[in-house]
Every structure is written in structure tokens, then in C-alpha cells.
PDB file of C-alpha atoms in Angstrom:
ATOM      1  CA  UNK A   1     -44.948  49.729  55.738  1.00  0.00           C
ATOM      2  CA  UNK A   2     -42.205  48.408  53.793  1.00  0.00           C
ATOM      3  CA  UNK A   3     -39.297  50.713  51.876  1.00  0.00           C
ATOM      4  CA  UNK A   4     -36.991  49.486  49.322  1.00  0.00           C
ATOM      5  CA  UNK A   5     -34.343  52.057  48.993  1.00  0.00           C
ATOM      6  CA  UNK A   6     -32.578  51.575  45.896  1.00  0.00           C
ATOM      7  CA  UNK A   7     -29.288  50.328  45.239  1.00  0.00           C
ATOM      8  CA  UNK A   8     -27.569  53.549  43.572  1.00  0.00           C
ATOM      9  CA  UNK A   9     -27.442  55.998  46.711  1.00  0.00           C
ATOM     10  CA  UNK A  10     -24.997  58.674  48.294  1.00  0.00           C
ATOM     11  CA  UNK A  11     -25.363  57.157  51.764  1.00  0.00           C
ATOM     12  CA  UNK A  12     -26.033  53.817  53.985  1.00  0.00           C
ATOM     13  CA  UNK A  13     -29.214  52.132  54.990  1.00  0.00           C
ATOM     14  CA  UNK A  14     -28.043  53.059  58.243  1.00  0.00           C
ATOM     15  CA  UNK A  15     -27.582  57.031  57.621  1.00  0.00           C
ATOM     16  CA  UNK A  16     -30.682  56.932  55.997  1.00  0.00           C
ATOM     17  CA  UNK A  17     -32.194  55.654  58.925  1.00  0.00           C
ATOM     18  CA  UNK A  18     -30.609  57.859  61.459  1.00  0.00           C
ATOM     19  CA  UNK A  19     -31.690  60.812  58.991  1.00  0.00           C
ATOM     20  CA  UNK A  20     -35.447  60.002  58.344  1.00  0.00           C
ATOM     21  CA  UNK A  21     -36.324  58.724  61.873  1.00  0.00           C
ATOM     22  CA  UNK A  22     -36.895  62.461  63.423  1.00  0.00           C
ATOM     23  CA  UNK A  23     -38.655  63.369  60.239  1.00  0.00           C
ATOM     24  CA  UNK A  24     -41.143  60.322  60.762  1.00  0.00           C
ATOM     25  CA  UNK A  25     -41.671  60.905  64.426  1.00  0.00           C
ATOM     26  CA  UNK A  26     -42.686  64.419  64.011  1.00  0.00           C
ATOM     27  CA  UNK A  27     -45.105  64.143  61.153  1.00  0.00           C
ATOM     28  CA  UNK A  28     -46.541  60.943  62.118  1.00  0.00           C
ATOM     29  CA  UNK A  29     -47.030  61.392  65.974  1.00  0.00           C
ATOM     30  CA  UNK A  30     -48.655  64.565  65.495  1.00  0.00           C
ATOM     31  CA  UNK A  31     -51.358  63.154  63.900  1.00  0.00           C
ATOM     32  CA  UNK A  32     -51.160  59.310  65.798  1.00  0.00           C
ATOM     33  CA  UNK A  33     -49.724  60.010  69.036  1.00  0.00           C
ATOM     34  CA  UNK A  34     -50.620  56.536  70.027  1.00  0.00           C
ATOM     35  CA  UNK A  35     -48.317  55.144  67.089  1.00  0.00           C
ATOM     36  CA  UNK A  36     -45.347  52.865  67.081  1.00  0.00           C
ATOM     37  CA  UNK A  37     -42.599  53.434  64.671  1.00  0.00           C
ATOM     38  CA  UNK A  38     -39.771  51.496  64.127  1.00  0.00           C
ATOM     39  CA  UNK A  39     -37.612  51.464  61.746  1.00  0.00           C
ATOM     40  CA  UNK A  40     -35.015  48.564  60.838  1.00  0.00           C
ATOM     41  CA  UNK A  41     -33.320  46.748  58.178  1.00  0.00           C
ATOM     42  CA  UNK A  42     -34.160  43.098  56.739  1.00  0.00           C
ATOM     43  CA  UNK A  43     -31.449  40.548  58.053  1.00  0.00           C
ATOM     44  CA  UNK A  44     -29.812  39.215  54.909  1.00  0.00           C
ATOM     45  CA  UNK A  45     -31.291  35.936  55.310  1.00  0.00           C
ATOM     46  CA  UNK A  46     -33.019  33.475  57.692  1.00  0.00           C
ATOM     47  CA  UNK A  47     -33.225  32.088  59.902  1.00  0.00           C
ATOM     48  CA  UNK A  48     -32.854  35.737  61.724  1.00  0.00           C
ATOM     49  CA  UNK A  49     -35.820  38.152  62.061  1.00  0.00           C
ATOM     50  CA  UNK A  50     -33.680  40.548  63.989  1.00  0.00           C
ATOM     51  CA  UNK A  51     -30.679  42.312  64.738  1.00  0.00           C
ATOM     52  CA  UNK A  52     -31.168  41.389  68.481  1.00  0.00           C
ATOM     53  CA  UNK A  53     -34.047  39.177  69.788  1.00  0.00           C
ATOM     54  CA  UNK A  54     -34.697  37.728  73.454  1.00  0.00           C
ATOM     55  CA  UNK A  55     -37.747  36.091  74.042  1.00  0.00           C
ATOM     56  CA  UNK A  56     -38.662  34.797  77.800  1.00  0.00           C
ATOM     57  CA  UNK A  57     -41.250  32.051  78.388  1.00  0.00           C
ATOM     58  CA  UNK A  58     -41.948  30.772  81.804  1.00  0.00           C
ATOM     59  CA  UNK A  59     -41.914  27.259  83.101  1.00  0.00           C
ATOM     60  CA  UNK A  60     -45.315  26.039  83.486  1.00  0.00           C
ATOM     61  CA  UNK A  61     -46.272  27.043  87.028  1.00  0.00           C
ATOM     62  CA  UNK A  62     -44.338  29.725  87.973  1.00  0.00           C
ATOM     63  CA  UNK A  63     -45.791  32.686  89.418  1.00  0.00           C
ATOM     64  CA  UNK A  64     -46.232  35.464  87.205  1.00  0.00           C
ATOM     65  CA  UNK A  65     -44.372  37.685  89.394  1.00  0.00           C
ATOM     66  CA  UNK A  66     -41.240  36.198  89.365  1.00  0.00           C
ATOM     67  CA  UNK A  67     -41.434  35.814  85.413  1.00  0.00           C
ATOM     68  CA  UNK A  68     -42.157  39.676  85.316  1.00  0.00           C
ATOM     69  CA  UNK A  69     -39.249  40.207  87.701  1.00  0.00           C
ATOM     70  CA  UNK A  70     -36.762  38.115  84.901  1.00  0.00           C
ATOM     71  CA  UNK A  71     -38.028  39.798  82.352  1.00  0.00           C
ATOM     72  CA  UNK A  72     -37.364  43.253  83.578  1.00  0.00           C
ATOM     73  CA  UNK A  73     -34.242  42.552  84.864  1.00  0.00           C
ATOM     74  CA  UNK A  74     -32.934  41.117  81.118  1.00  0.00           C
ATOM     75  CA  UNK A  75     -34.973  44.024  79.821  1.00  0.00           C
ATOM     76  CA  UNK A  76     -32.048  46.463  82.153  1.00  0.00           C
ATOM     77  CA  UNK A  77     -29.776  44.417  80.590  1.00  0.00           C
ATOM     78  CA  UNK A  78     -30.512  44.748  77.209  1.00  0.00           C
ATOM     79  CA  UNK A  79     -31.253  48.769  77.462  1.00  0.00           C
ATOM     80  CA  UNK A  80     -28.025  49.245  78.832  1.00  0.00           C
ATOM     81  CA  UNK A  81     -26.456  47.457  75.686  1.00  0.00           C
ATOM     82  CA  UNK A  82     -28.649  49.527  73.504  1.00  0.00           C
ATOM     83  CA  UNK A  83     -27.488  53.080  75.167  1.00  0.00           C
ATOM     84  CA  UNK A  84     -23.991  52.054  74.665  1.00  0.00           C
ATOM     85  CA  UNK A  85     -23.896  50.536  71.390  1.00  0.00           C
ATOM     86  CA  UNK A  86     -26.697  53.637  69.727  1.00  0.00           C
ATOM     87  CA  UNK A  87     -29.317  51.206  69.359  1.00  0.00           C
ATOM     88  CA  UNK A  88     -32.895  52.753  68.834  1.00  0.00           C
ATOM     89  CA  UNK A  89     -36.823  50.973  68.403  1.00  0.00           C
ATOM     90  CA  UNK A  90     -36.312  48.507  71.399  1.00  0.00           C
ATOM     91  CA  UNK A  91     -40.205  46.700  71.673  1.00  0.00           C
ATOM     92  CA  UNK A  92     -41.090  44.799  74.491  1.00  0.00           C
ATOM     93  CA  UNK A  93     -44.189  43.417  75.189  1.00  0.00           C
ATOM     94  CA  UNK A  94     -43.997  42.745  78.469  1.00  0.00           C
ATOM     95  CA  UNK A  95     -46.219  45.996  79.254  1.00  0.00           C
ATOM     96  CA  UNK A  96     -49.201  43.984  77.643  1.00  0.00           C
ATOM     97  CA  UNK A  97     -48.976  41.221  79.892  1.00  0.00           C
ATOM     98  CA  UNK A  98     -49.215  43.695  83.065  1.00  0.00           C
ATOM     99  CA  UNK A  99     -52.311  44.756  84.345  1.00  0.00           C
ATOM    100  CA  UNK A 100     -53.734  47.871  83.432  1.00  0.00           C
ATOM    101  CA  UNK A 101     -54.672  50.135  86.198  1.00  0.00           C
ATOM    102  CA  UNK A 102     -57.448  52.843  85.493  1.00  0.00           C
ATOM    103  CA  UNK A 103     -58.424  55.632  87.449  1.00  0.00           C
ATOM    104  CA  UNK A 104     -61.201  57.876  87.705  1.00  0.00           C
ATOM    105  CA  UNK A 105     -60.355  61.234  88.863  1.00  0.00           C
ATOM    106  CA  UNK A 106     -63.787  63.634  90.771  1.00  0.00           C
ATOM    107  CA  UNK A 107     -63.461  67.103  88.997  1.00  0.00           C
ATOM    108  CA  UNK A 108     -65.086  68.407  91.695  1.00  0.00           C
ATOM    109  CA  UNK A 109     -62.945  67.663  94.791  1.00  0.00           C
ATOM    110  CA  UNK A 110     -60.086  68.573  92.484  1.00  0.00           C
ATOM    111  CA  UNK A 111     -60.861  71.327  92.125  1.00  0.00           C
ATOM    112  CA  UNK A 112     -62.175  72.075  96.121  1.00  0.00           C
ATOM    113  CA  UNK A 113     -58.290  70.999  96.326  1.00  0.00           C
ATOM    114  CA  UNK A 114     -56.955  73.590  93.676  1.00  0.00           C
ATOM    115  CA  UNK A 115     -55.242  70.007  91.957  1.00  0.00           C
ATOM    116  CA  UNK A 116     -55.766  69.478  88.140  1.00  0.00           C
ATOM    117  CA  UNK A 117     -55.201  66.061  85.981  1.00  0.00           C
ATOM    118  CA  UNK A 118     -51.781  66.802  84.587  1.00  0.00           C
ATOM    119  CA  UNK A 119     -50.572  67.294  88.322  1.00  0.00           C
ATOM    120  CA  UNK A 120     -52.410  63.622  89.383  1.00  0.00           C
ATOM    121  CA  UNK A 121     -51.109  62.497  85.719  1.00  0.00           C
ATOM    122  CA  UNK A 122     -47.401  63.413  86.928  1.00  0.00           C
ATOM    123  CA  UNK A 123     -47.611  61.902  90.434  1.00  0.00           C
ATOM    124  CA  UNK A 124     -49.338  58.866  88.852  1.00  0.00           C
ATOM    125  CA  UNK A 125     -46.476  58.543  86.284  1.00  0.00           C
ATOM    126  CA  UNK A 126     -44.052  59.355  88.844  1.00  0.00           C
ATOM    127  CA  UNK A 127     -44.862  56.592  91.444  1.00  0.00           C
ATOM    128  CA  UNK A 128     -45.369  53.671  89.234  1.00  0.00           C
ATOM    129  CA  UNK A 129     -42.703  53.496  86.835  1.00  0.00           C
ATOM    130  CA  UNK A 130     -39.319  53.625  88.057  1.00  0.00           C
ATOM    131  CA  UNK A 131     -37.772  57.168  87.729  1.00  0.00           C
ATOM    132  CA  UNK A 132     -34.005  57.780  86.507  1.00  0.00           C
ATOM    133  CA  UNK A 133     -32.695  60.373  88.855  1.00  0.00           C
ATOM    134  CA  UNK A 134     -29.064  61.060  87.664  1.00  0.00           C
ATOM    135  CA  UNK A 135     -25.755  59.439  86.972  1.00  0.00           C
ATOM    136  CA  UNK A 136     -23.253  58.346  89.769  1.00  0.00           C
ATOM    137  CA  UNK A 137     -19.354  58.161  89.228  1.00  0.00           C
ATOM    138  CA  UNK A 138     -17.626  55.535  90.390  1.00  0.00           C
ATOM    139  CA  UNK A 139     -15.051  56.330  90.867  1.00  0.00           C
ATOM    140  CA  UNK A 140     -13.533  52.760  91.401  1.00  0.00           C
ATOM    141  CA  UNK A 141     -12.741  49.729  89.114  1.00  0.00           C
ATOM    142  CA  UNK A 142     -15.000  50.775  86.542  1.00  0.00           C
ATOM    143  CA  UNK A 143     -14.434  54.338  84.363  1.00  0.00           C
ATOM    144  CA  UNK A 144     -18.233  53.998  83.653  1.00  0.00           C
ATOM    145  CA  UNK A 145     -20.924  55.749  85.208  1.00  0.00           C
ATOM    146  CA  UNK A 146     -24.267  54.087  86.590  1.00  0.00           C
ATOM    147  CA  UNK A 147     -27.351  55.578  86.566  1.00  0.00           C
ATOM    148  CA  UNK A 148     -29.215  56.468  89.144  1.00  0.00           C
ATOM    149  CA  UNK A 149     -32.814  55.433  89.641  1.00  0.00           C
ATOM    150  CA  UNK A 150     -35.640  55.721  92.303  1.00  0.00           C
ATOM    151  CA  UNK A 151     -38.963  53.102  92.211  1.00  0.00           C
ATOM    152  CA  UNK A 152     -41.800  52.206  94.361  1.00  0.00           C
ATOM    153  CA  UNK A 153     -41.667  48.677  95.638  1.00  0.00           C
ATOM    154  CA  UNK A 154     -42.683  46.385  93.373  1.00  0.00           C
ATOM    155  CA  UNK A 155     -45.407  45.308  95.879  1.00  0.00           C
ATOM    156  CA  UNK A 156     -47.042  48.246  96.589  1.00  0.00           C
ATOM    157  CA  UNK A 157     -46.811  49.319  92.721  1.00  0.00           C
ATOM    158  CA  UNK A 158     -48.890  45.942  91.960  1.00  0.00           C
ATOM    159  CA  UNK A 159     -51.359  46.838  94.622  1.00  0.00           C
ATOM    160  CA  UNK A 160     -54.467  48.802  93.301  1.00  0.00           C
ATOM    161  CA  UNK A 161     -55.334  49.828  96.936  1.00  0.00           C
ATOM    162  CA  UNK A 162     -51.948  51.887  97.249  1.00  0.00           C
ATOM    163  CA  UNK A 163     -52.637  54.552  94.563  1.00  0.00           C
ATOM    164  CA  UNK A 164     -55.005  56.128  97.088  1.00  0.00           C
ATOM    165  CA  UNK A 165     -51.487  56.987  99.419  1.00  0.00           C
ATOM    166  CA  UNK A 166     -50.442  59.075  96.587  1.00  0.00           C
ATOM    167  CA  UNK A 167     -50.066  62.727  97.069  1.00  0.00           C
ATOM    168  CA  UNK A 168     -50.744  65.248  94.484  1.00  0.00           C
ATOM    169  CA  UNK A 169     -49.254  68.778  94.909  1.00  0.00           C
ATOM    170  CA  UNK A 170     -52.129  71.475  94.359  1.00  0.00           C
ATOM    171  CA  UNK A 171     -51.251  74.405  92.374  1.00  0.00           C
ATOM    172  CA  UNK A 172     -51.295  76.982  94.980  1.00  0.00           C
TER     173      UNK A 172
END
């Protein structure tokens, strides 16, 4: 969707942004949790598209893993700018190229094992995505804090076979 706000106004593109973005999330993920919303302004000309735009293409035989690997490690890059500088909508669609993992969960031994689907949901969530745990001071050279954050191996993320290791706390 496209809005042209109109020239004779009390505040900035920007403000207006920062204003209506909350409003839109609430009424529109509601309805379409599933939905993306971004919200940005038209460069003032070509040949931009963007404000800020990296795109990554690997060489012609080189191993998927070590392109993913890049990738993520511009995407910490490029996160870290954006919590500094305020910037909001990042999209990458580096997710899509990963493969999906689905998981069928037996009601019954769950519930033999007093365990429901937002607890395996959690632990899921929890073990394949890389966790921020809290912010360290250092205390040295730099005034800036770094975050803190607790993942998985990458190789036993990628493997299938290892979700079966992970342990779900039952509810009682």
C-alpha cells in the first residue's frame, strides 16, 4: 500500500512514521498475525531503492553453509547499526533460503508426560535461534556495552536428528 501524505502538515514524514507504526501493528496483526509491515519513505530519486541495502550473492560453488555463515554475520552487523542509529523494518530474506524444519508433536505421550505445545513451542524456539541473554559492561576501551547471547552450534541446529535431544519441562 502506498500513502501520499500531503505537503501542508504539522509534522515530518518521519514523526508521522514513528506515530502511526504502533497504530498499524496493533490493528493489522490482530487480524493477520502472519503480516509484514513496513513502513518507509521513497528515496528522492534513483538510482536508490533504499535507505540502507546489502545484498550477498555467493560465488558459484561455494557451500551454502559458509554463504549462510556471511550472511548472518553482516546481518549482526547491520542490526547493531540499526539499534544504535533507531532504525526499524529491517527484512532479510535469508530465513527463506534455510530449511524449514517441521515437527509433529503425539498428544498422547504429551500428555502421559504432563508437557503441552507451548512448553515444546518454547524449548523449540529456545534451542534453535540464538537467544540474547543480557548486556555485559566492558568496562575497558570501549564505554559501550555488548550484548550477551547464548546459541546452539550451528551444526547441531542444522541437524534434523538433534531436535529429538531436546528437553521439554512438564508442567508439574
Amino acid at each position: 500500500m502506498r500513502i501520499s501524505l500531503s505537503k501542508e502538515r504539522d509534522i515530518s514524514s518521519e514523526a508521522y512514521v514513528i506515530k502511526i507504526r504502533p497504530l498499524l501493528r496493533e490493528a493489522f496483526l490482530k487480524e493477520y498475525p502472519d503480516a509484514k509491515i513496513r513502513l518507509l519513505e521513497d528515496p528522492p530519486g534513483p538510482p536508490a531503492m533504499a535507505t540502507f541495502h546489502v545484498k550477498l550473492k555467493g560465488e558459484e560453488g561455494l557451500a551454502s553453509p559458509s554463504l549462510v555463515r556471511f550472511a548472518e554475520a553482516v546481518q549482526g552487523i547491520v542490526s547493531a547499526i540499526a539499534q544504535k542509529e533507531g532504525v526499524e523494518d529491517l527484512e532479510n530474506s535469508l530465513s527463506s533460503a534455510l530449511p524449514k524444519l517441521r515437527v509433529r508433536l503425539d498428544g498422547e505421550k504429551m500428555a502421559e508426560r504432563h508437557v503441552d505445545a507451548a512448553s515444546v513451542e518454547a524449548a523449540l524456539v529456545s534451542a534453535l535461534s540464538e537467544n540474547r541473554v543480557g548486556i555485559a559492561e566492558t568496562g575497558g576501551k570501549s564505554p559501550e556495552a555488548e550484548e550477551i547471547t547464548v546459541s546452539i552450534p550451528r551444526k547441531y541446529r542444522e541437524d534434523p536428528s538433534s531436535v529429538g535431544a531436546i528437553t521439554v519441562k512438564s508442567r508439574l
